PDB file of C-alpha atoms and ligand atoms in Angstrom:
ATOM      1  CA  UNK T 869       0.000   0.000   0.000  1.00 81.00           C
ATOM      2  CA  UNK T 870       1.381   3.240  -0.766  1.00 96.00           C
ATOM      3  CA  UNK T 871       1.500   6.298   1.595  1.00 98.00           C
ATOM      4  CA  UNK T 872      -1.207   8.209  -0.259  1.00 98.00           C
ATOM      5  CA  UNK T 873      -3.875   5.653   0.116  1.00 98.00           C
ATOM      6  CA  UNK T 874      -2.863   4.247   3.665  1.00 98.00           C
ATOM      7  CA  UNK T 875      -3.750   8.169   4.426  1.00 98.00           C
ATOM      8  CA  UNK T 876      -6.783   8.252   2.242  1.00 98.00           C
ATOM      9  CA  UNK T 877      -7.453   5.169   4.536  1.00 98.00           C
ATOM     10  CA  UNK T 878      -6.552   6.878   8.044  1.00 98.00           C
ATOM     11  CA  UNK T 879      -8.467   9.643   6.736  1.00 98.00           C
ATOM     12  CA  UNK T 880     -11.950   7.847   6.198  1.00 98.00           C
ATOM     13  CA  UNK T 881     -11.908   6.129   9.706  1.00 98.00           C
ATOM     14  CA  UNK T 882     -10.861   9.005  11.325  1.00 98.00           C
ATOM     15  CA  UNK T 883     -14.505  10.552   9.822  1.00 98.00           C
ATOM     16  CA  UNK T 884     -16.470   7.832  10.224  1.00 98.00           C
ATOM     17  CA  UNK T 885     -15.317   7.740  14.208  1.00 98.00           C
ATOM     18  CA  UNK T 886     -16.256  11.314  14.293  1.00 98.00           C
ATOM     19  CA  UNK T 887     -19.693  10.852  13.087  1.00 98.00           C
ATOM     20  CA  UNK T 888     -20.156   7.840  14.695  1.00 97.00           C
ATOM     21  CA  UNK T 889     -19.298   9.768  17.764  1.00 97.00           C
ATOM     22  CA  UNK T 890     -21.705  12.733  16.560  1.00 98.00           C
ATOM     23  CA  UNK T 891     -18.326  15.090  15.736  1.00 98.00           C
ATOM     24  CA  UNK T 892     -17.716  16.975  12.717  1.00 98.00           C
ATOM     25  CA  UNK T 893     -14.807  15.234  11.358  1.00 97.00           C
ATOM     26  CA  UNK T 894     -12.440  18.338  10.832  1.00 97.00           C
ATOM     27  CA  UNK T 895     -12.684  18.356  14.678  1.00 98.00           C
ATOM     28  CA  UNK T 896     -10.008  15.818  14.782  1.00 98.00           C
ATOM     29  CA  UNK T 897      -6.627  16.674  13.594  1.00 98.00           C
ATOM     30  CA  UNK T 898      -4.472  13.764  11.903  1.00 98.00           C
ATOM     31  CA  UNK T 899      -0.748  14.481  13.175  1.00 99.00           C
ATOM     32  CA  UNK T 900       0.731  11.828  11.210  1.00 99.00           C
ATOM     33  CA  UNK T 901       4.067  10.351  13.164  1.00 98.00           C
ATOM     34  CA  UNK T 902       6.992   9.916  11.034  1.00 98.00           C
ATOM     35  CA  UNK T 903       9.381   8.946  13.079  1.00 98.00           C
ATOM     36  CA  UNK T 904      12.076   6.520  11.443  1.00 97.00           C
ATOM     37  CA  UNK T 905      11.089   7.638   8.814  1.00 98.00           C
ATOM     38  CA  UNK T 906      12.907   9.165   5.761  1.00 98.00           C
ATOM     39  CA  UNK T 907      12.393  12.540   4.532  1.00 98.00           C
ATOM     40  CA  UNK T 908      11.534  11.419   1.507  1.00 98.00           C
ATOM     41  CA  UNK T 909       8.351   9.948   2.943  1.00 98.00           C
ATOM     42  CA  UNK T 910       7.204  13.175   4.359  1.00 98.00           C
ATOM     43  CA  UNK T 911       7.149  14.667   1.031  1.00 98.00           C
ATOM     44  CA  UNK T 912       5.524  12.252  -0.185  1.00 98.00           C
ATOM     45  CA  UNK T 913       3.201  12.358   2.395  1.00 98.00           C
ATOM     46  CA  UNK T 914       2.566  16.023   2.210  1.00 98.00           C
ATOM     47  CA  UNK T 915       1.504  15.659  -1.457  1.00 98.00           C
ATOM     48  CA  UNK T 916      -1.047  13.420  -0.635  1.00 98.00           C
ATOM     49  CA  UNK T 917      -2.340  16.315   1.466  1.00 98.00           C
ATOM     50  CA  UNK T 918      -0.379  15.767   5.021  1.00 98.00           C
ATOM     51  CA  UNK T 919       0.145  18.782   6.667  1.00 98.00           C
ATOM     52  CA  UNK T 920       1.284  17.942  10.445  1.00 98.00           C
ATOM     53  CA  UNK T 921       3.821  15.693  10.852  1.00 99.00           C
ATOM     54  CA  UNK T 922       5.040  14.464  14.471  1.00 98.00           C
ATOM     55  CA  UNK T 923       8.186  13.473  15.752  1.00 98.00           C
ATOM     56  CA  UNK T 924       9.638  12.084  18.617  1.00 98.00           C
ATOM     57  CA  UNK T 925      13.619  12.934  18.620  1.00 98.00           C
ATOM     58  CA  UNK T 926      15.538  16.117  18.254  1.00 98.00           C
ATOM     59  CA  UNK T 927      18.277  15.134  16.346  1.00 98.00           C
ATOM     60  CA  UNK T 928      16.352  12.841  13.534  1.00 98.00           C
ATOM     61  CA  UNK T 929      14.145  15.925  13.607  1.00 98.00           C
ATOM     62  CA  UNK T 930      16.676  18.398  13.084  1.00 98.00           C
ATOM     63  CA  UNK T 931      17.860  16.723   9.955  1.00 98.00           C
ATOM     64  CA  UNK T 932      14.502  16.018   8.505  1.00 98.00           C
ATOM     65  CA  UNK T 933      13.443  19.594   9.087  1.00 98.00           C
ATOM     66  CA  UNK T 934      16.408  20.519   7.053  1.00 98.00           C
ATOM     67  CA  UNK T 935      15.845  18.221   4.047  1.00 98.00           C
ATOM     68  CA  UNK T 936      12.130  18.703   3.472  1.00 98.00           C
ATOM     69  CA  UNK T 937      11.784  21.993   1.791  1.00 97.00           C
ATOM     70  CA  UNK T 938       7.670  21.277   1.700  1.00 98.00           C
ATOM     71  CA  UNK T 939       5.295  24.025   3.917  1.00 98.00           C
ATOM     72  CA  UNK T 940       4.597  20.909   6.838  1.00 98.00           C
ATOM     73  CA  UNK T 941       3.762  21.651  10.019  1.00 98.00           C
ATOM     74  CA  UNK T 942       5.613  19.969  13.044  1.00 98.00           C
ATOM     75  CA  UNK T 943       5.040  18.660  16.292  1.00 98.00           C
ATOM     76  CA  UNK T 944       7.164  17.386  18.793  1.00 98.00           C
ATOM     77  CA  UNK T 945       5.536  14.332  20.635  1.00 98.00           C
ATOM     78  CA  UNK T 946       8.540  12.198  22.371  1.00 98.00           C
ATOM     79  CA  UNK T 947      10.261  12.850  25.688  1.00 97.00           C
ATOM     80  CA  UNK T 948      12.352  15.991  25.728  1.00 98.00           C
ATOM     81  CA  UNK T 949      15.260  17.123  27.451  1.00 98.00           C
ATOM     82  CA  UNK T 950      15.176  20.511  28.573  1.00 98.00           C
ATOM     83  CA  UNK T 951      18.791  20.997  27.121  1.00 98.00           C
ATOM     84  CA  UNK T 952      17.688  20.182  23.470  1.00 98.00           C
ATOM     85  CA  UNK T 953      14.604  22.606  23.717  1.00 98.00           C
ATOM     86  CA  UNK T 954      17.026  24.891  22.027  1.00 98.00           C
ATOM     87  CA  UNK T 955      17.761  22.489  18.591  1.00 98.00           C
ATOM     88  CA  UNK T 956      13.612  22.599  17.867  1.00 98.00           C
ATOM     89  CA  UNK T 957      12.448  25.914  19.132  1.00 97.00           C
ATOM     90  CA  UNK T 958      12.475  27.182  15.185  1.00 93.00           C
ATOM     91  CA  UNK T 959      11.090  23.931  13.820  1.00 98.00           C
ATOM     92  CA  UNK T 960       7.815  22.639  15.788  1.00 98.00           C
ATOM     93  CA  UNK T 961       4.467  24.276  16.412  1.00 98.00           C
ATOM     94  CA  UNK T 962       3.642  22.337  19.450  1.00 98.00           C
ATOM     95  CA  UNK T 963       5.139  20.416  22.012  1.00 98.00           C
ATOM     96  CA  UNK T 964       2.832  17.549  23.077  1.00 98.00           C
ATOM     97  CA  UNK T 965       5.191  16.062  25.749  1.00 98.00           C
ATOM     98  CA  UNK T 966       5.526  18.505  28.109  1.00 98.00           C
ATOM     99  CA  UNK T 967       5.478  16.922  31.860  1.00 98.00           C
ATOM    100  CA  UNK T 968       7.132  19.316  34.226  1.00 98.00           C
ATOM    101  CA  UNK T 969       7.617  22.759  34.893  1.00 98.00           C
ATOM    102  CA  UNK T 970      11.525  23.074  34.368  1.00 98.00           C
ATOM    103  CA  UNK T 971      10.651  22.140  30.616  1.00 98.00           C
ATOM    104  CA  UNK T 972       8.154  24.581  30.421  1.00 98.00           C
ATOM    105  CA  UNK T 973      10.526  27.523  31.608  1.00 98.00           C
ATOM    106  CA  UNK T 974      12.526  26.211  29.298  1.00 98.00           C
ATOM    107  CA  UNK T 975      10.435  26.220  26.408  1.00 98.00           C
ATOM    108  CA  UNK T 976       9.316  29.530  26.952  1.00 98.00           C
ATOM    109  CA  UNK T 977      12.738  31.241  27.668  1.00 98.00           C
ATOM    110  CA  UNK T 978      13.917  29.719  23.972  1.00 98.00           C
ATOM    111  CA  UNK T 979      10.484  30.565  22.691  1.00 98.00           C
ATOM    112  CA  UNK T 980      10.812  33.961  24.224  1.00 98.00           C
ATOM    113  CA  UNK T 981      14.668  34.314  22.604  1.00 98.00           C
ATOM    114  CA  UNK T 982      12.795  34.219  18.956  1.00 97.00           C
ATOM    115  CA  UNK T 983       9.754  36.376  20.194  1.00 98.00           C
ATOM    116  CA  UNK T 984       7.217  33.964  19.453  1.00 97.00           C
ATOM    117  CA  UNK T 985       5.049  31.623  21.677  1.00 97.00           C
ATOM    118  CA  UNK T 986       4.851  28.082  21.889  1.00 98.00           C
ATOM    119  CA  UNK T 987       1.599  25.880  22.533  1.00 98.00           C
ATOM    120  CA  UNK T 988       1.985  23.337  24.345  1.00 98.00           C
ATOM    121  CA  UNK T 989      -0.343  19.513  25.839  1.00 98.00           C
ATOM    122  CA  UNK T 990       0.633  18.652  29.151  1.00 98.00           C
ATOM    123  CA  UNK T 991       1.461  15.142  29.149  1.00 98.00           C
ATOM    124  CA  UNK T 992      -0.539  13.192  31.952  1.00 98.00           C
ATOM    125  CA  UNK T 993       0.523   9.434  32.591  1.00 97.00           C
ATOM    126  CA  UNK T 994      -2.814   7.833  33.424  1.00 96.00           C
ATOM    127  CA  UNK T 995      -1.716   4.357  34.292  1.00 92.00           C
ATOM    128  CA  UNK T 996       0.737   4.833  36.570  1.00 89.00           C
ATOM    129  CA  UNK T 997       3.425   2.851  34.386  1.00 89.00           C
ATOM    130  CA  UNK T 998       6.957   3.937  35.540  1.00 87.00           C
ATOM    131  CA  UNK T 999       8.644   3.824  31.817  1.00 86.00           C
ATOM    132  CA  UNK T1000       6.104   6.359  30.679  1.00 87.00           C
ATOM    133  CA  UNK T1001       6.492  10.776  30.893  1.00 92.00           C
ATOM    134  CA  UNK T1002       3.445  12.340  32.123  1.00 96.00           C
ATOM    135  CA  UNK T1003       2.781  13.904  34.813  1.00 96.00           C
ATOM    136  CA  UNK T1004       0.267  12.233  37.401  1.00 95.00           C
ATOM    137  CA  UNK T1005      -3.479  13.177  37.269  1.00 94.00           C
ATOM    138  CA  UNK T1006      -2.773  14.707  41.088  1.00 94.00           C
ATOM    139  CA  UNK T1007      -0.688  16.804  39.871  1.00 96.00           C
ATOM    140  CA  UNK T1008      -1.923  17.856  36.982  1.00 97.00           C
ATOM    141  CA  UNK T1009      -3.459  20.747  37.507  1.00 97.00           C
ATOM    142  CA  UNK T1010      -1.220  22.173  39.861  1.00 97.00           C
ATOM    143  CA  UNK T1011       1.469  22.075  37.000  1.00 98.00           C
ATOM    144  CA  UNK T1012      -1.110  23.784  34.635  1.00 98.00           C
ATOM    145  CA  UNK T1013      -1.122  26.558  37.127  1.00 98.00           C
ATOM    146  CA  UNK T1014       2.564  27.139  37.333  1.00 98.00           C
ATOM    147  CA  UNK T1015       3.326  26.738  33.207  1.00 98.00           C
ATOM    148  CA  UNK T1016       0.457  29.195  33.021  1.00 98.00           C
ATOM    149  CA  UNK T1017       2.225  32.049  34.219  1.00 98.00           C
ATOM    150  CA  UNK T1018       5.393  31.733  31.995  1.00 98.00           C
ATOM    151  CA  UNK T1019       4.919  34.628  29.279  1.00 98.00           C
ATOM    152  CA  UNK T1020       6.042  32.674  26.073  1.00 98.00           C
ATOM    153  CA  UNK T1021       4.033  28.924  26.452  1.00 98.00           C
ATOM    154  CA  UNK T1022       0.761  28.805  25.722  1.00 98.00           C
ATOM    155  CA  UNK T1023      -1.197  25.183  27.208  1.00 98.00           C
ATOM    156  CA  UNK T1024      -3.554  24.244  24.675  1.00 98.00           C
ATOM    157  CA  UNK T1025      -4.774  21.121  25.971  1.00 98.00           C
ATOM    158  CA  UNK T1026      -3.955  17.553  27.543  1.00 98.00           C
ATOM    159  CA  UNK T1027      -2.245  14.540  26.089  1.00 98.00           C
ATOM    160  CA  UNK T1028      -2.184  10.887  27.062  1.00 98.00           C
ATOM    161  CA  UNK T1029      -0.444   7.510  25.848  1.00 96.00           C
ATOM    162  CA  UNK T1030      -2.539   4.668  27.424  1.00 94.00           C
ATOM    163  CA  UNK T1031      -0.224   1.205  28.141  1.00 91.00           C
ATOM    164  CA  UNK T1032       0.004  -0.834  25.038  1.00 89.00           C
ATOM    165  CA  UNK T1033      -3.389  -3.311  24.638  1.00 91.00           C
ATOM    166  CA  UNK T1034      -3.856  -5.178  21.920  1.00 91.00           C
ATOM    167  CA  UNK T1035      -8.274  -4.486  22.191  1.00 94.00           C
ATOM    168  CA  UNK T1036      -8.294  -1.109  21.255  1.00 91.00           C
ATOM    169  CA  UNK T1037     -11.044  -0.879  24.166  1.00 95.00           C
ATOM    170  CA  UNK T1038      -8.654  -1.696  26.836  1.00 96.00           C
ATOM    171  CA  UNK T1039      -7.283   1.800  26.232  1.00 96.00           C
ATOM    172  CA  UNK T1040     -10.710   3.514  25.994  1.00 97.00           C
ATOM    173  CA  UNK T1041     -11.268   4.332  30.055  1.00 97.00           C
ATOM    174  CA  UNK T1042      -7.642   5.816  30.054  1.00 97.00           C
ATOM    175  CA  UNK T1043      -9.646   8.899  26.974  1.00 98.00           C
ATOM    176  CA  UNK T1044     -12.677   9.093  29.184  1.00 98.00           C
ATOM    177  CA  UNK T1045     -10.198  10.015  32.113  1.00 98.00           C
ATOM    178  CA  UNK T1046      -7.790  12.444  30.169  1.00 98.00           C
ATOM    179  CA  UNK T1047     -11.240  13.892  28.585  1.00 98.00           C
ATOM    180  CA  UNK T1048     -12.642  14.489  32.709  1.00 98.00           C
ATOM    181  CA  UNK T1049      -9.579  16.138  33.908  1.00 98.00           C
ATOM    182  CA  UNK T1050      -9.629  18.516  30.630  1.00 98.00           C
ATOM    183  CA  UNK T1051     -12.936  18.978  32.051  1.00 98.00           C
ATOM    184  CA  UNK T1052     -11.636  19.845  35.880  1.00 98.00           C
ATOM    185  CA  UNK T1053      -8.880  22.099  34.522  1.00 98.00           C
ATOM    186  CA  UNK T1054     -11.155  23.924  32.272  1.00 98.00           C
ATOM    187  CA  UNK T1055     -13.625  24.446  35.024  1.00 98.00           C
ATOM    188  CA  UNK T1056     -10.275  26.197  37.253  1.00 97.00           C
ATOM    189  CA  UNK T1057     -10.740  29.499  34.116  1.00 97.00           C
ATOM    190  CA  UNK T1058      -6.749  29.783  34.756  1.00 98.00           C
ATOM    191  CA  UNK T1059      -5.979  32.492  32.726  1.00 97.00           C
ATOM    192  CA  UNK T1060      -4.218  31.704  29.735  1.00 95.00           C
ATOM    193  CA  UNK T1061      -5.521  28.011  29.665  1.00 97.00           C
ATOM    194  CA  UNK T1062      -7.537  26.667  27.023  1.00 96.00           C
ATOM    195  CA  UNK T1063      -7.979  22.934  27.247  1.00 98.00           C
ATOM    196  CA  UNK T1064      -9.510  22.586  23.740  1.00 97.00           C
ATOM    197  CA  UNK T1065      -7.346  20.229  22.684  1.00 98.00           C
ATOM    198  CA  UNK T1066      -6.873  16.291  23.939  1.00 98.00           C
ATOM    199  CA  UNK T1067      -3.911  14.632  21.884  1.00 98.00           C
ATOM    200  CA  UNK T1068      -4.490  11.055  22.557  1.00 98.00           C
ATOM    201  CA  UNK T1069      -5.388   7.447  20.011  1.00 98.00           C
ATOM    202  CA  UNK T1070      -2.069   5.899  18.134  1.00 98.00           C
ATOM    203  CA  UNK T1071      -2.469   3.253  14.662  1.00 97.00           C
ATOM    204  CA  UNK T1072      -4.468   1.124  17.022  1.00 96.00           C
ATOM    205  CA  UNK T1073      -6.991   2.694  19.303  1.00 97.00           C
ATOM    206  CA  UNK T1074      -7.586   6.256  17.523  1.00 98.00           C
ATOM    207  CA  UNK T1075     -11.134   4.909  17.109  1.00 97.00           C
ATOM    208  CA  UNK T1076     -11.714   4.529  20.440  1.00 97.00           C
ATOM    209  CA  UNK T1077      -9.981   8.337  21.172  1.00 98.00           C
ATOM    210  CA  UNK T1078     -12.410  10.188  18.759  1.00 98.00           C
ATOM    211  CA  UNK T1079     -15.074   8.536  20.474  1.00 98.00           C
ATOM    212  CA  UNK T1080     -14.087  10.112  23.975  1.00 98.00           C
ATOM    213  CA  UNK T1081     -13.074  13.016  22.368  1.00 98.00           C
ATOM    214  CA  UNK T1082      -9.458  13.548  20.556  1.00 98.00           C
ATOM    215  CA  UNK T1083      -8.452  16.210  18.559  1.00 98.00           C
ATOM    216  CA  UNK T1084      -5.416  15.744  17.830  1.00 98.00           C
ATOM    217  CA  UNK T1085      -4.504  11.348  16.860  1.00 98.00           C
ATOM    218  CA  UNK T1086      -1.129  10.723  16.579  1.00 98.00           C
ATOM    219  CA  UNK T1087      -0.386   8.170  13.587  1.00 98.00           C
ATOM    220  CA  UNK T1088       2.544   6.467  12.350  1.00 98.00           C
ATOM    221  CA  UNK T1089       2.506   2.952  11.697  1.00 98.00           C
ATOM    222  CA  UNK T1090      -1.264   2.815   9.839  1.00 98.00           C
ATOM    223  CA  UNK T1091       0.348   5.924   7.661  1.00 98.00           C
ATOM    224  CA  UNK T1092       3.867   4.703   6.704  1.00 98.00           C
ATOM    225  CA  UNK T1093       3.997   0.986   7.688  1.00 96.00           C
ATOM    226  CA  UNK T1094       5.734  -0.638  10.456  1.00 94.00           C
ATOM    227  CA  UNK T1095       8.740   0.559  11.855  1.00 91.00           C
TER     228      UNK T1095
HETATM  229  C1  PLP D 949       5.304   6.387  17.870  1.00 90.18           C
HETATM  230  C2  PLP D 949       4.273   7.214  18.539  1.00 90.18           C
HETATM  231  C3  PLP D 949       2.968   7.334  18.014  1.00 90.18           C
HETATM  232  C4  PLP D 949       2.491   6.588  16.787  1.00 90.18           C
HETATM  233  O1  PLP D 949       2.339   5.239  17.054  1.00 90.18           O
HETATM  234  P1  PLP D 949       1.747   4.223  15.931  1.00 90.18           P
HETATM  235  O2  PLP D 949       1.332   3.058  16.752  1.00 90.18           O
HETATM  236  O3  PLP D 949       2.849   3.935  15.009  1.00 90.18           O
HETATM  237  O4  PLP D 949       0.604   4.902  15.290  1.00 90.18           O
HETATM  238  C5  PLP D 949       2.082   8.173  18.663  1.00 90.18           C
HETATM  239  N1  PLP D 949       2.432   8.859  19.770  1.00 90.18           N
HETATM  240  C6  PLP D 949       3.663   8.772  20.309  1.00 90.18           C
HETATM  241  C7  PLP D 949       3.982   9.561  21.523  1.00 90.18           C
HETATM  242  C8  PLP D 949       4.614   7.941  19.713  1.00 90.18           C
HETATM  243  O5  PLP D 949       5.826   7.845  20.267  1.00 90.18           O
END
């Protein structure tokens, strides 16, 4: 299957979940995740009409940025070191991954360097699993708060990786919850915070994420094959 019509593909579920969930389907945003990926692919992804691309390291984002020449949009959706902020704060729109404060003064010193402001998810581990980022639902909203006050990061929202399940339902309650503490936060009216966005659903639960609510799916494998 070629890039194009795994998209076309990813494209038609991703609408039929929405209105199946009663959404308008341009209320979800494919970011399609091209990690491992060669530049080349991005391209050709982008001509099949892919816009947002995600990645998850610096340096293999770096060089990609460099060698596709295309308008894309990127986001950065992998664990970050506050010392790399630096190496991406030209390249990405959003940062996805963000899971404590020192990253987030970070981000918005470098942001503040090129006069710009970056929006940001705050990354909230729901399980409890010890090899995942995220931030814990208790304190959650406390580090909303804090990032809220730094002048050049802007949260736009909540994101979530559920463990790995092979039923796509498995990872449904772990939505629901991310979608309820959007709902908590919202309710605070911290200025500055918009929770209107809830990054969450990979190549094998996004189905499952529209229906509690995603805006933003992160995509790879579906997209450009297994890694
Ligand atoms: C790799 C990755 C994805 C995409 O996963 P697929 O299963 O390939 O769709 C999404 N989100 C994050 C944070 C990832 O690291």
């Amino acid at each position: 299957m070629s890039i194009a019509s795994n998209l076309q593909h990813v494209r038609e579920r991703i609408r039929s979940a929405a209105l199946a969930a009663g959404r308008q389907p341009d209320s979800v945003l494919l970011v399609a995740v091209s990690k491992t990926r060669p530049a080349g692919d991005v391209v050709e992804a982008y001509h099949a009409g892919q816009v947002v691309f995600g990645e998850n390291y610096v340096q293999e984002l770096a060089a990609k940025a460099a060698e596709v020449s295309e308008a894309v949009e990127w986001h950065f959706i992998g664990h970050l070191q506050s010392n790399k902020v630096r190496q991406i704060a030209a390249i990405v729109s959003m940062i996805h991954s963000v899971d404590r404060l020192s990253l987030a003064e970070e981000i918005s010193r470098q942001w503040g360097r090129l006069g710009r402001c970056c929006d940001i998810l705050v990354q909230v581990n729901l399980s409890g699993e010890t090899t995942k980022s995220g931030t814990t639902e208790a304190e959650a909203l406390q580090l909303v708060r804090a990032v809220s006050a730094l002048p050049h990061a802007r949260i736009r929202g909540l994101m979530t990786m559920p463990p790995f399940f092979d039923d796509p339902e498995a990872a449904r309650p772990f939505f629901g919850e991310l979608k309820r503490l959007a709902q908590r936060i919202e309710a605070e009216s911290i200025p500055g915070v918009e929770m209107r966005e809830l990054s969450m659903g990979m190549s094998g639960d996004f189905e499952a994420a529209i229906q509690e609510g995603a805006t933003l799916v992160r995509v790879g494998t579906s997209i450009f094959g297994a890694r």
